[in-house]
Amino acid sequence: MADLEHHSLTSLGKVGKSSGEIDGMQDPLIDGAGSSENYSVAAAIFPFLFPALGGLLYGYDIGSTSCAIISVESSSLSGTSWYDLSSVQIGLVTSGSLYGALIGSVLAFNIADFLGRRKELILAALLYLVGALVTAVAPNFIIMVIGRFVFGIGIGLTMHAAPMYIAETAPAQIRGRLISLKEFFIVLGMVVGYTVGSLLVDIVAGWRYMYGVSSPLSIIMGIGMWWLPPSPRWLLLCAIQGKGNVQDLKEHAICCLCRLRGPAIGDSAPAQVDEILDELSSAQGTKDASLGEIFHGKCLKALIIGAGLVLFQQITGQPSVLYYAASIFEGAGFSGASNATRVSILLGLFKLIMTAMAVLVIDKVGRRPLLLGGVSGIVISLFLLGSYYIYLGNAPAVAVVALLLYVGCYQMKSYPKGQMIGMILSFGPIGWLMISEIFPLRMRGRGLSIAVLVNFGANAIVTFSFSPLKALLGAGVLFYGFGVIAVVSLLFIFFFIPETKGLTLEEIEAKLL
């Protein structure tokens, strides 16, 4: 997969370092990058699948926790003597993984470029396993929260490393589809979590089994990442930064490139590695990006784009809408709506379908059209929800339509009280796709860690400010407020977000930053 990206690195080095210095008509490597890509579909499966399992485990935790809370609070089903938990304690159980994810994001800033994407994902799989087992066998409340926290650190590392590994090892033609498919795995994990939870919620100590079920998947993820090769790009960046013997790293990168591409690469791997090395050697600033450099030049522009997307992803209200899902469906006359688990499964399946649609069209339609169209739908849905709670209380069908529109235009990135909403056609798959491909190579690890930190930090703020804001302003005014923020995010996308469809990672850096 690095062959296409190697081509463009060479073109970047030969033509110039800024978008104004690049002319695709004059550089065959850029102009023909898409057609020169050779890769085996079979070889591309596992470099996507094993990192994506980390996303599936993230989604599973969200879905299972919503059911686990019901189990652990039950005097007859908890199987513990400490089932009588306060609201603060329940909040620690549900948000423990969020706090862990915040810490994981901070850790990623310091260790990501040192460990590399592959080892970071192996570490995340280990933390998933330890966190799940500790939570499942917890003898008391404190140990349970510690387990949730450890699992959350794994989430933070996974959400940082998985999109980077997939982006750096995927052919440009299908990069958007694969990273969006990772989001599909998160939604799938959430649906599986809701389903498993609904099957185990009536069993004594069922919450222990809900959390323990994820252990085999974390083992598979860890073994799979151990078997996969490192990112050739990361290896060559280490070579030109003096972090190892250049010849050894070059040969290792060639082997990794051949494994990632499959037989389709032929004999071109050595030439492609030479090209990327030539480009990296001639590029300015091959040393690690310092914290100060991240806030200057093209690094700052990438940070504004990446962090801005994930910030708006959270502050447009996603940790709030599903709080009202059960009451909205119940008001519309759906007999099963009072069962929160069934409603969650219903909405999860809807998200799954919409995410699949996004995966199919993202590399054909492009990022900007889906973002603009999806966020426009979010704006309409939020104003409809606000109007329902203030003016249209006798028309529950309006709220149902608004809820489904919101879920359809969104796709997953939040998990307050075990629930998540998602931005299927806009923020979810595209937001994480953009932050995985927009940062320049030498600052991709640290830049993406800042974006992930912004994501989980904003998530925490919205999650914990929702209840007091609802009590102060009322649900209708609050949804109107989220609608106004969504309008601002629409303007941000229109003026700041570039189109990256069909471009290699190096072309994105050269042309758009």
Short mmCIF file of C-alpha atoms in Angstrom, two decimals:
data_model
loop_
_atom_site.label_atom_id
_atom_site.label_comp_id
_atom_site.label_asym_id
_atom_site.label_seq_id
_atom_site.Cartn_x
_atom_site.Cartn_y
_atom_site.Cartn_z
CA MET A 1 0.00 0.00 0.00
CA ALA A 2 2.88 2.26 0.43
CA ASP A 3 3.70 2.16 -3.28
CA LEU A 4 1.18 4.77 -4.27
CA GLU A 5 2.22 6.87 -1.33
CA HIS A 6 5.91 6.42 -2.21
CA HIS A 7 5.22 7.76 -5.70
CA SER A 8 3.68 10.89 -4.34
CA LEU A 9 6.42 11.43 -1.79
CA THR A 10 8.89 11.52 -4.63
CA SER A 11 6.77 13.91 -6.58
CA LEU A 12 6.49 16.16 -3.57
CA GLY A 13 10.25 16.26 -3.17
CA LYS A 14 10.91 16.95 -6.84
CA VAL A 15 8.32 19.58 -7.40
CA GLY A 16 8.23 21.56 -4.22
CA LYS A 17 6.98 21.79 -0.70
CA SER A 18 3.92 24.00 -0.89
CA SER A 19 0.64 23.68 -2.66
CA GLY A 20 1.48 26.58 -4.92
CA GLU A 21 4.56 24.78 -6.21
CA ILE A 22 2.74 21.70 -7.41
CA ASP A 23 1.34 21.28 -10.87
CA GLY A 24 -0.24 17.89 -11.42
CA MET A 25 -0.08 18.32 -15.20
CA GLN A 26 3.70 18.62 -15.06
CA ASP A 27 4.40 15.78 -12.65
CA PRO A 28 3.44 12.30 -13.89
CA LEU A 29 3.87 10.85 -10.43
CA ILE A 30 1.08 13.02 -9.07
CA ASP A 31 -0.99 13.10 -12.20
CA GLY A 32 -0.94 9.34 -12.57
CA ALA A 33 -0.87 8.29 -8.93
CA GLY A 34 -4.29 6.71 -8.99
CA SER A 35 -3.67 4.62 -12.10
CA SER A 36 -0.21 3.46 -10.94
CA GLU A 37 -1.51 1.84 -7.76
CA ASN A 38 -1.02 -1.91 -7.72
CA TYR A 39 -2.30 -3.96 -4.80
CA SER A 40 -3.85 -7.29 -4.00
CA VAL A 41 -7.32 -7.12 -2.46
CA ALA A 42 -6.62 -10.24 -0.41
CA ALA A 43 -3.43 -8.69 0.98
CA ALA A 44 -5.31 -5.52 1.95
CA ILE A 45 -7.84 -7.33 4.16
CA PHE A 46 -5.81 -8.15 7.26
CA PRO A 47 -4.00 -4.75 7.57
CA PHE A 48 -7.50 -3.33 7.85
CA LEU A 49 -9.24 -6.09 9.81
CA PHE A 50 -7.05 -6.37 12.89
CA PRO A 51 -6.86 -2.60 13.62
CA ALA A 52 -10.62 -2.42 12.99
CA LEU A 53 -11.20 -5.01 15.71
CA GLY A 54 -10.08 -2.30 18.14
CA GLY A 55 -12.97 -0.18 16.90
CA LEU A 56 -15.36 -3.11 17.24
CA LEU A 57 -14.28 -3.55 20.87
CA TYR A 58 -14.86 0.17 21.46
CA GLY A 59 -18.37 -0.10 20.08
CA TYR A 60 -19.05 -3.29 22.02
CA ASP A 61 -18.10 -1.55 25.27
CA ILE A 62 -20.60 1.20 24.54
CA GLY A 63 -23.46 -1.18 23.82
CA SER A 64 -22.75 -3.66 26.60
CA THR A 65 -22.31 -0.98 29.25
CA SER A 66 -25.84 0.34 28.69
CA CYS A 67 -27.14 -3.13 29.61
CA ALA A 68 -24.50 -3.83 32.27
CA ILE A 69 -25.66 -0.83 34.29
CA ILE A 70 -29.17 -2.31 34.48
CA SER A 71 -27.70 -5.59 35.71
CA VAL A 72 -25.23 -4.21 38.23
CA GLU A 73 -27.87 -1.97 39.85
CA SER A 74 -30.39 -4.79 40.32
CA SER A 75 -30.70 -6.21 43.83
CA SER A 76 -31.74 -9.59 42.44
CA LEU A 77 -29.51 -9.79 39.36
CA SER A 78 -26.32 -7.99 40.37
CA GLY A 79 -24.84 -10.94 42.25
CA THR A 80 -23.01 -8.50 44.52
CA SER A 81 -23.54 -6.93 47.90
CA TRP A 82 -22.66 -3.48 46.57
CA TYR A 83 -25.42 -3.15 43.98
CA ASP A 84 -26.93 -0.05 45.63
CA LEU A 85 -24.81 2.45 43.71
CA SER A 86 -25.24 6.21 43.84
CA SER A 87 -25.66 8.30 40.70
CA VAL A 88 -22.03 9.38 41.02
CA GLN A 89 -20.89 5.76 41.19
CA ILE A 90 -22.99 4.85 38.17
CA GLY A 91 -21.43 7.78 36.35
CA LEU A 92 -17.95 6.47 37.21
CA VAL A 93 -18.81 3.04 35.80
CA THR A 94 -20.21 4.40 32.57
CA SER A 95 -17.63 7.17 32.17
CA GLY A 96 -14.62 5.26 33.50
CA SER A 97 -13.62 4.24 30.00
CA LEU A 98 -14.01 7.87 28.88
CA TYR A 99 -11.55 9.03 31.53
CA GLY A 100 -9.22 6.23 30.49
CA ALA A 101 -9.52 7.25 26.85
CA LEU A 102 -8.47 10.79 27.79
CA ILE A 103 -5.37 9.43 29.48
CA GLY A 104 -4.73 7.15 26.52
CA SER A 105 -4.83 10.17 24.21
CA VAL A 106 -2.24 11.95 26.34
CA LEU A 107 -0.03 8.86 26.39
CA ALA A 108 -0.31 8.55 22.62
CA PHE A 109 1.16 12.03 22.19
CA ASN A 110 4.38 10.92 23.88
CA ILE A 111 4.76 7.27 22.84
CA ALA A 112 3.10 7.00 19.41
CA ASP A 113 6.07 7.90 17.22
CA PHE A 114 8.44 5.98 19.49
CA LEU A 115 6.45 2.74 19.46
CA GLY A 116 5.01 2.99 15.98
CA ARG A 117 1.43 2.33 14.96
CA ARG A 118 1.65 -1.48 15.13
CA LYS A 119 3.13 -1.72 18.64
CA GLU A 120 0.70 0.90 19.90
CA LEU A 121 -2.19 -1.28 18.72
CA ILE A 122 -0.62 -4.35 20.36
CA LEU A 123 -0.44 -2.40 23.62
CA ALA A 124 -4.06 -1.31 23.15
CA ALA A 125 -5.13 -4.95 22.69
CA LEU A 126 -3.33 -5.90 25.92
CA LEU A 127 -5.08 -3.08 27.80
CA TYR A 128 -8.42 -4.17 26.33
CA LEU A 129 -7.82 -7.68 27.63
CA VAL A 130 -6.68 -6.63 31.10
CA GLY A 131 -9.44 -4.04 31.44
CA ALA A 132 -12.17 -6.48 30.40
CA LEU A 133 -10.98 -9.25 32.73
CA VAL A 134 -10.48 -6.95 35.71
CA THR A 135 -13.97 -5.50 35.22
CA ALA A 136 -15.54 -8.95 34.79
CA VAL A 137 -14.06 -10.43 37.98
CA ALA A 138 -14.14 -7.24 40.07
CA PRO A 139 -14.81 -8.13 43.74
CA ASN A 140 -15.85 -4.58 44.59
CA PHE A 141 -16.82 -1.27 43.05
CA ILE A 142 -13.33 0.27 43.12
CA ILE A 143 -11.76 -2.62 41.19
CA MET A 144 -14.59 -2.43 38.64
CA VAL A 145 -13.88 1.25 38.00
CA ILE A 146 -10.15 0.51 37.68
CA GLY A 147 -10.96 -2.12 35.07
CA ARG A 148 -13.15 0.35 33.17
CA PHE A 149 -10.34 2.92 33.32
CA VAL A 150 -7.73 0.47 31.96
CA PHE A 151 -10.08 -0.55 29.14
CA GLY A 152 -10.56 3.13 28.35
CA ILE A 153 -6.81 3.67 27.97
CA GLY A 154 -6.94 0.96 25.33
CA ILE A 155 -9.75 2.87 23.61
CA GLY A 156 -7.67 6.05 23.55
CA LEU A 157 -4.67 4.29 22.03
CA THR A 158 -6.83 2.44 19.50
CA MET A 159 -8.68 5.51 18.30
CA HIS A 160 -5.30 7.14 17.79
CA ALA A 161 -3.33 4.32 16.15
CA ALA A 162 -5.93 2.39 14.15
CA PRO A 163 -6.86 5.15 11.69
CA MET A 164 -3.16 6.00 11.27
CA TYR A 165 -2.14 2.42 10.54
CA ILE A 166 -5.00 1.89 8.10
CA ALA A 167 -4.36 5.23 6.36
CA GLU A 168 -0.62 4.59 6.01
CA THR A 169 -1.03 1.06 4.67
CA ALA A 170 -4.13 1.43 2.48
CA PRO A 171 -4.15 2.15 -1.27
CA ALA A 172 -5.35 5.68 -1.97
CA GLN A 173 -8.25 4.40 -4.11
CA ILE A 174 -9.83 2.61 -1.15
CA ARG A 175 -8.34 4.48 1.82
CA GLY A 176 -11.53 6.41 2.52
CA ARG A 177 -13.63 3.27 2.23
CA LEU A 178 -11.43 1.29 4.61
CA ILE A 179 -11.23 3.98 7.29
CA SER A 180 -15.00 4.46 7.04
CA LEU A 181 -15.39 0.70 7.27
CA LYS A 182 -13.54 0.91 10.59
CA GLU A 183 -16.39 3.16 11.75
CA PHE A 184 -18.78 0.47 10.49
CA PHE A 185 -17.00 -1.94 12.82
CA ILE A 186 -17.59 0.44 15.74
CA VAL A 187 -21.31 0.55 14.97
CA LEU A 188 -21.34 -3.23 14.52
CA GLY A 189 -19.65 -3.61 17.89
CA MET A 190 -22.25 -1.38 19.48
CA VAL A 191 -25.11 -3.44 18.01
CA VAL A 192 -23.42 -6.65 19.17
CA GLY A 193 -22.98 -5.13 22.63
CA TYR A 194 -26.65 -4.17 22.84
CA THR A 195 -27.67 -7.63 21.62
CA VAL A 196 -25.38 -9.57 23.97
CA GLY A 197 -26.44 -7.31 26.81
CA SER A 198 -30.12 -7.89 26.14
CA LEU A 199 -29.51 -11.67 26.21
CA LEU A 200 -27.55 -11.57 29.48
CA VAL A 201 -29.33 -8.78 31.34
CA ASP A 202 -31.75 -11.19 33.07
CA ILE A 203 -28.98 -13.54 34.24
CA VAL A 204 -27.56 -13.23 37.75
CA ALA A 205 -24.22 -11.40 37.51
CA GLY A 206 -24.86 -11.00 33.80
CA TRP A 207 -22.79 -7.82 33.72
CA ARG A 208 -19.67 -9.87 34.41
CA TYR A 209 -20.28 -11.99 31.32
CA MET A 210 -21.05 -8.90 29.24
CA TYR A 211 -17.62 -7.46 29.93
CA GLY A 212 -15.79 -10.80 29.82
CA VAL A 213 -17.13 -11.63 26.33
CA SER A 214 -14.80 -9.06 24.75
CA SER A 215 -11.64 -10.83 25.96
CA PRO A 216 -11.27 -13.30 23.04
CA LEU A 217 -11.57 -10.50 20.52
CA SER A 218 -8.82 -8.51 22.22
CA ILE A 219 -6.57 -11.59 22.07
CA ILE A 220 -7.28 -12.00 18.34
CA MET A 221 -6.56 -8.31 17.79
CA GLY A 222 -3.25 -8.52 19.65
CA ILE A 223 -2.09 -11.66 17.82
CA GLY A 224 -3.16 -10.19 14.50
CA MET A 225 -1.27 -6.95 15.04
CA TRP A 226 1.80 -8.93 16.15
CA TRP A 227 1.65 -10.82 12.86
CA LEU A 228 1.14 -7.74 10.67
CA PRO A 229 4.18 -5.72 9.50
CA PRO A 230 4.91 -2.18 10.67
CA SER A 231 3.92 0.73 8.46
CA PRO A 232 6.65 1.07 5.76
CA ARG A 233 6.20 4.82 5.95
CA TRP A 234 6.93 4.89 9.65
CA LEU A 235 10.03 2.71 9.15
CA LEU A 236 11.42 5.03 6.47
CA LEU A 237 10.68 8.10 8.55
CA CYS A 238 12.66 6.49 11.38
CA ALA A 239 15.49 5.87 8.91
CA ILE A 240 15.85 9.45 7.78
CA GLN A 241 15.47 10.70 11.37
CA GLY A 242 18.48 8.64 12.42
CA LYS A 243 16.54 6.21 14.62
CA GLY A 244 18.23 3.14 13.20
CA ASN A 245 20.44 1.79 10.44
CA VAL A 246 19.15 3.22 7.17
CA GLN A 247 19.95 0.12 5.10
CA ASP A 248 18.35 -2.26 7.59
CA LEU A 249 15.22 -0.13 7.88
CA LYS A 250 15.06 0.21 4.11
CA GLU A 251 15.18 -3.56 3.61
CA HIS A 252 12.59 -4.01 6.34
CA ALA A 253 10.33 -1.47 4.63
CA ILE A 254 10.65 -3.33 1.31
CA CYS A 255 9.59 -6.59 2.98
CA CYS A 256 6.68 -4.86 4.73
CA LEU A 257 5.59 -3.22 1.50
CA CYS A 258 5.58 -6.56 -0.31
CA ARG A 259 3.46 -8.13 2.42
CA LEU A 260 1.01 -5.25 2.44
CA ARG A 261 0.66 -5.14 -1.35
CA GLY A 262 0.69 -8.81 -2.13
CA PRO A 263 1.82 -10.32 -5.44
CA ALA A 264 0.43 -7.38 -7.39
CA ILE A 265 3.38 -5.20 -6.42
CA GLY A 266 5.74 -7.26 -8.57
CA ASP A 267 9.37 -6.11 -8.49
CA SER A 268 8.63 -2.43 -7.93
CA ALA A 269 8.94 -2.37 -4.11
CA PRO A 270 12.68 -1.50 -3.96
CA ALA A 271 12.24 1.34 -6.44
CA GLN A 272 9.27 2.70 -4.52
CA VAL A 273 11.20 2.59 -1.24
CA ASP A 274 14.12 4.42 -2.90
CA GLU A 275 11.69 7.10 -4.07
CA ILE A 276 10.23 7.73 -0.64
CA LEU A 277 13.69 7.81 0.92
CA ASP A 278 14.88 10.33 -1.68
CA GLU A 279 11.88 12.52 -0.95
CA LEU A 280 12.19 12.32 2.83
CA SER A 281 15.92 12.99 2.65
CA SER A 282 15.37 16.16 0.59
CA ALA A 283 12.39 17.40 2.58
CA GLN A 284 12.76 20.09 5.20
CA GLY A 285 12.12 19.32 8.83
CA THR A 286 12.70 15.57 9.00
CA LYS A 287 13.21 15.72 12.76
CA ASP A 288 10.35 14.98 15.12
CA ALA A 289 7.87 17.83 15.26
CA SER A 290 8.15 19.67 18.55
CA LEU A 291 5.11 20.87 20.45
CA GLY A 292 5.81 24.43 19.30
CA GLU A 293 6.10 23.44 15.63
CA ILE A 294 2.69 21.76 15.73
CA PHE A 295 1.14 25.20 16.14
CA HIS A 296 2.84 26.77 13.13
CA GLY A 297 2.62 26.58 9.34
CA LYS A 298 1.06 23.59 7.65
CA CYS A 299 1.04 21.71 10.94
CA LEU A 300 -1.26 24.35 12.42
CA LYS A 301 -3.54 24.24 9.39
CA ALA A 302 -3.81 20.46 9.67
CA LEU A 303 -4.50 20.78 13.40
CA ILE A 304 -7.28 23.32 12.83
CA ILE A 305 -8.91 21.01 10.28
CA GLY A 306 -8.53 17.81 12.33
CA ALA A 307 -9.26 19.15 15.81
CA GLY A 308 -12.04 21.38 14.48
CA LEU A 309 -13.86 18.43 12.94
CA VAL A 310 -13.76 16.27 16.05
CA LEU A 311 -14.67 19.25 18.25
CA PHE A 312 -17.80 20.01 16.25
CA GLN A 313 -18.45 16.27 16.13
CA GLN A 314 -19.01 16.40 19.89
CA ILE A 315 -20.45 19.85 20.61
CA THR A 316 -23.30 19.53 18.12
CA GLY A 317 -25.03 17.58 20.89
CA GLN A 318 -24.39 13.96 20.12
CA PRO A 319 -24.09 12.85 23.76
CA SER A 320 -27.67 14.10 24.28
CA VAL A 321 -30.08 13.03 21.58
CA LEU A 322 -30.40 9.36 22.51
CA TYR A 323 -31.34 10.31 26.06
CA TYR A 324 -34.72 11.07 24.49
CA ALA A 325 -34.93 8.09 22.13
CA ALA A 326 -37.09 5.87 24.34
CA SER A 327 -39.57 8.63 25.21
CA ILE A 328 -39.81 9.73 21.56
CA PHE A 329 -40.59 6.23 20.32
CA GLU A 330 -43.01 5.62 23.19
CA GLY A 331 -44.86 8.84 22.42
CA ALA A 332 -45.17 7.75 18.80
CA GLY A 333 -46.93 4.55 19.89
CA PHE A 334 -44.18 1.97 19.46
CA SER A 335 -45.03 -0.76 21.93
CA GLY A 336 -41.42 -1.79 22.54
CA ALA A 337 -40.10 1.72 22.95
CA SER A 338 -40.22 1.64 26.74
CA ASN A 339 -37.63 -1.11 26.60
CA ALA A 340 -34.43 0.91 26.33
CA THR A 341 -32.39 -2.06 25.17
CA ARG A 342 -34.70 -2.81 22.24
CA VAL A 343 -34.77 0.82 21.20
CA SER A 344 -30.97 0.90 21.31
CA ILE A 345 -30.77 -2.21 19.11
CA LEU A 346 -33.25 -0.69 16.66
CA LEU A 347 -31.28 2.53 16.37
CA GLY A 348 -28.01 0.62 16.24
CA LEU A 349 -29.20 -1.42 13.28
CA PHE A 350 -30.30 1.77 11.56
CA LYS A 351 -26.85 3.26 12.11
CA LEU A 352 -25.27 0.10 10.76
CA ILE A 353 -27.23 0.39 7.52
CA MET A 354 -26.41 4.09 7.14
CA THR A 355 -22.73 3.50 7.87
CA ALA A 356 -22.63 0.82 5.18
CA MET A 357 -24.06 3.38 2.76
CA ALA A 358 -21.34 5.86 3.69
CA VAL A 359 -18.65 3.22 3.16
CA LEU A 360 -19.94 2.52 -0.34
CA VAL A 361 -20.06 6.14 -1.51
CA ILE A 362 -17.30 7.97 0.36
CA ASP A 363 -14.58 7.40 -2.25
CA LYS A 364 -16.99 8.14 -5.09
CA VAL A 365 -18.84 11.21 -3.82
CA GLY A 366 -16.00 12.72 -1.80
CA ARG A 367 -15.60 14.01 1.75
CA ARG A 368 -16.91 17.56 1.43
CA PRO A 369 -20.28 16.75 -0.18
CA LEU A 370 -21.03 14.12 2.46
CA LEU A 371 -19.97 16.43 5.28
CA LEU A 372 -21.99 19.37 3.97
CA GLY A 373 -25.06 17.25 3.25
CA GLY A 374 -24.86 15.29 6.49
CA VAL A 375 -24.36 18.30 8.76
CA SER A 376 -27.19 20.13 6.95
CA GLY A 377 -29.39 17.20 7.94
CA ILE A 378 -28.17 17.47 11.53
CA VAL A 379 -29.08 21.16 11.60
CA ILE A 380 -32.62 20.41 10.41
CA SER A 381 -33.05 17.53 12.88
CA LEU A 382 -31.87 19.55 15.88
CA PHE A 383 -34.22 22.44 15.11
CA LEU A 384 -37.06 19.94 14.63
CA LEU A 385 -36.30 18.38 18.02
CA GLY A 386 -36.20 21.80 19.65
CA SER A 387 -39.53 22.70 18.04
CA TYR A 388 -41.05 19.42 19.21
CA TYR A 389 -40.24 20.08 22.86
CA ILE A 390 -41.40 23.71 22.74
CA TYR A 391 -44.20 23.93 20.17
CA LEU A 392 -45.11 20.52 18.72
CA GLY A 393 -45.56 18.28 21.75
CA ASN A 394 -48.76 16.87 20.31
CA ALA A 395 -47.00 15.71 17.12
CA PRO A 396 -44.61 12.94 18.22
CA ALA A 397 -44.14 11.83 14.62
CA VAL A 398 -42.08 15.00 14.10
CA ALA A 399 -39.73 13.93 16.88
CA VAL A 400 -39.38 10.42 15.45
CA VAL A 401 -38.52 11.80 12.01
CA ALA A 402 -36.04 14.24 13.57
CA LEU A 403 -34.42 11.50 15.64
CA LEU A 404 -34.00 9.17 12.67
CA LEU A 405 -32.69 12.03 10.53
CA TYR A 406 -30.18 12.92 13.22
CA VAL A 407 -29.00 9.34 13.62
CA GLY A 408 -28.85 8.92 9.85
CA CYS A 409 -26.74 12.04 9.39
CA TYR A 410 -24.48 11.28 12.29
CA GLN A 411 -22.28 8.39 13.27
CA MET A 412 -20.86 7.36 16.54
CA LYS A 413 -18.33 8.92 18.71
CA SER A 414 -19.85 9.31 22.13
CA TYR A 415 -20.91 7.10 24.93
CA PRO A 416 -22.63 8.85 27.82
CA LYS A 417 -24.29 6.42 30.19
CA GLY A 418 -23.42 3.59 27.88
CA GLN A 419 -25.16 5.06 24.85
CA MET A 420 -23.79 6.49 21.65
CA ILE A 421 -25.00 8.39 18.66
CA GLY A 422 -23.35 8.60 15.40
CA MET A 423 -22.90 10.54 12.30
CA ILE A 424 -23.36 8.00 9.66
CA LEU A 425 -23.07 10.16 6.60
CA SER A 426 -20.95 12.99 7.92
CA PHE A 427 -18.94 13.50 11.10
CA GLY A 428 -18.39 9.84 12.11
CA PRO A 429 -16.66 8.11 9.23
CA ILE A 430 -15.47 11.29 7.53
CA GLY A 431 -14.27 13.08 10.65
CA TRP A 432 -11.98 10.23 11.61
CA LEU A 433 -10.97 9.69 8.01
CA MET A 434 -9.91 13.33 7.67
CA ILE A 435 -7.83 13.42 10.85
CA SER A 436 -6.06 10.22 9.79
CA GLU A 437 -5.00 11.64 6.42
CA ILE A 438 -4.66 15.42 6.89
CA PHE A 439 -1.59 15.56 9.17
CA PRO A 440 1.92 15.64 7.62
CA LEU A 441 3.84 12.41 8.14
CA ARG A 442 6.39 13.65 10.65
CA MET A 443 3.71 15.06 12.96
CA ARG A 444 0.94 12.57 12.23
CA GLY A 445 1.38 10.72 15.52
CA ARG A 446 1.34 13.79 17.74
CA GLY A 447 -1.20 15.69 15.68
CA LEU A 448 -3.67 12.85 15.71
CA SER A 449 -3.18 12.36 19.45
CA ILE A 450 -4.15 16.01 19.99
CA ALA A 451 -7.24 15.52 17.83
CA VAL A 452 -8.21 12.39 19.77
CA LEU A 453 -7.68 14.26 23.03
CA VAL A 454 -9.93 17.08 21.80
CA ASN A 455 -12.53 14.48 20.82
CA PHE A 456 -12.70 12.77 24.20
CA GLY A 457 -12.30 16.04 26.13
CA ALA A 458 -15.22 17.65 24.29
CA ASN A 459 -17.16 14.43 24.76
CA ALA A 460 -16.65 14.63 28.51
CA ILE A 461 -17.66 18.32 28.66
CA VAL A 462 -20.88 17.78 26.70
CA THR A 463 -21.71 14.62 28.64
CA PHE A 464 -21.38 16.22 32.05
CA SER A 465 -22.85 19.61 31.17
CA PHE A 466 -25.97 18.22 29.53
CA SER A 467 -28.03 17.52 32.67
CA PRO A 468 -27.51 20.94 34.33
CA LEU A 469 -28.09 22.74 31.03
CA LYS A 470 -31.29 20.78 30.47
CA ALA A 471 -32.50 21.69 33.97
CA LEU A 472 -31.59 25.35 33.44
CA LEU A 473 -32.77 25.92 29.85
CA GLY A 474 -35.15 23.07 29.06
CA ALA A 475 -34.75 20.43 26.36
CA GLY A 476 -36.20 22.57 23.56
CA VAL A 477 -33.87 25.54 24.06
CA LEU A 478 -30.92 23.18 24.49
CA PHE A 479 -31.59 21.49 21.15
CA TYR A 480 -31.96 24.90 19.50
CA GLY A 481 -28.55 25.77 20.94
CA PHE A 482 -27.06 22.62 19.50
CA GLY A 483 -28.67 23.53 16.18
CA VAL A 484 -26.92 26.92 16.17
CA ILE A 485 -23.58 25.21 16.87
CA ALA A 486 -24.30 22.83 13.98
CA VAL A 487 -24.80 25.84 11.68
CA VAL A 488 -21.39 27.16 12.77
CA SER A 489 -19.87 23.73 12.05
CA LEU A 490 -21.44 23.85 8.59
CA LEU A 491 -19.67 27.16 7.91
CA PHE A 492 -16.43 25.72 9.25
CA ILE A 493 -16.67 22.78 6.84
CA PHE A 494 -17.51 25.01 3.89
CA PHE A 495 -14.59 27.40 4.41
CA PHE A 496 -11.87 25.20 5.94
CA ILE A 497 -12.28 21.55 4.97
CA PRO A 498 -10.54 20.50 1.71
CA GLU A 499 -11.50 17.62 -0.56
CA THR A 500 -9.04 14.73 -0.25
CA LYS A 501 -10.82 12.11 -2.37
CA GLY A 502 -8.41 10.10 -4.50
CA LEU A 503 -5.27 11.85 -3.22
CA THR A 504 -2.37 10.04 -1.60
CA LEU A 505 -1.29 11.19 1.85
CA GLU A 506 1.71 13.00 0.37
CA GLU A 507 -0.42 14.76 -2.25
CA ILE A 508 -2.71 15.95 0.53
CA GLU A 509 0.27 17.43 2.37
CA ALA A 510 1.69 18.99 -0.80
CA LYS A 511 -1.48 20.35 -2.41
CA LEU A 512 -3.80 21.17 0.45
CA LEU A 513 -1.64 22.29 3.38
#
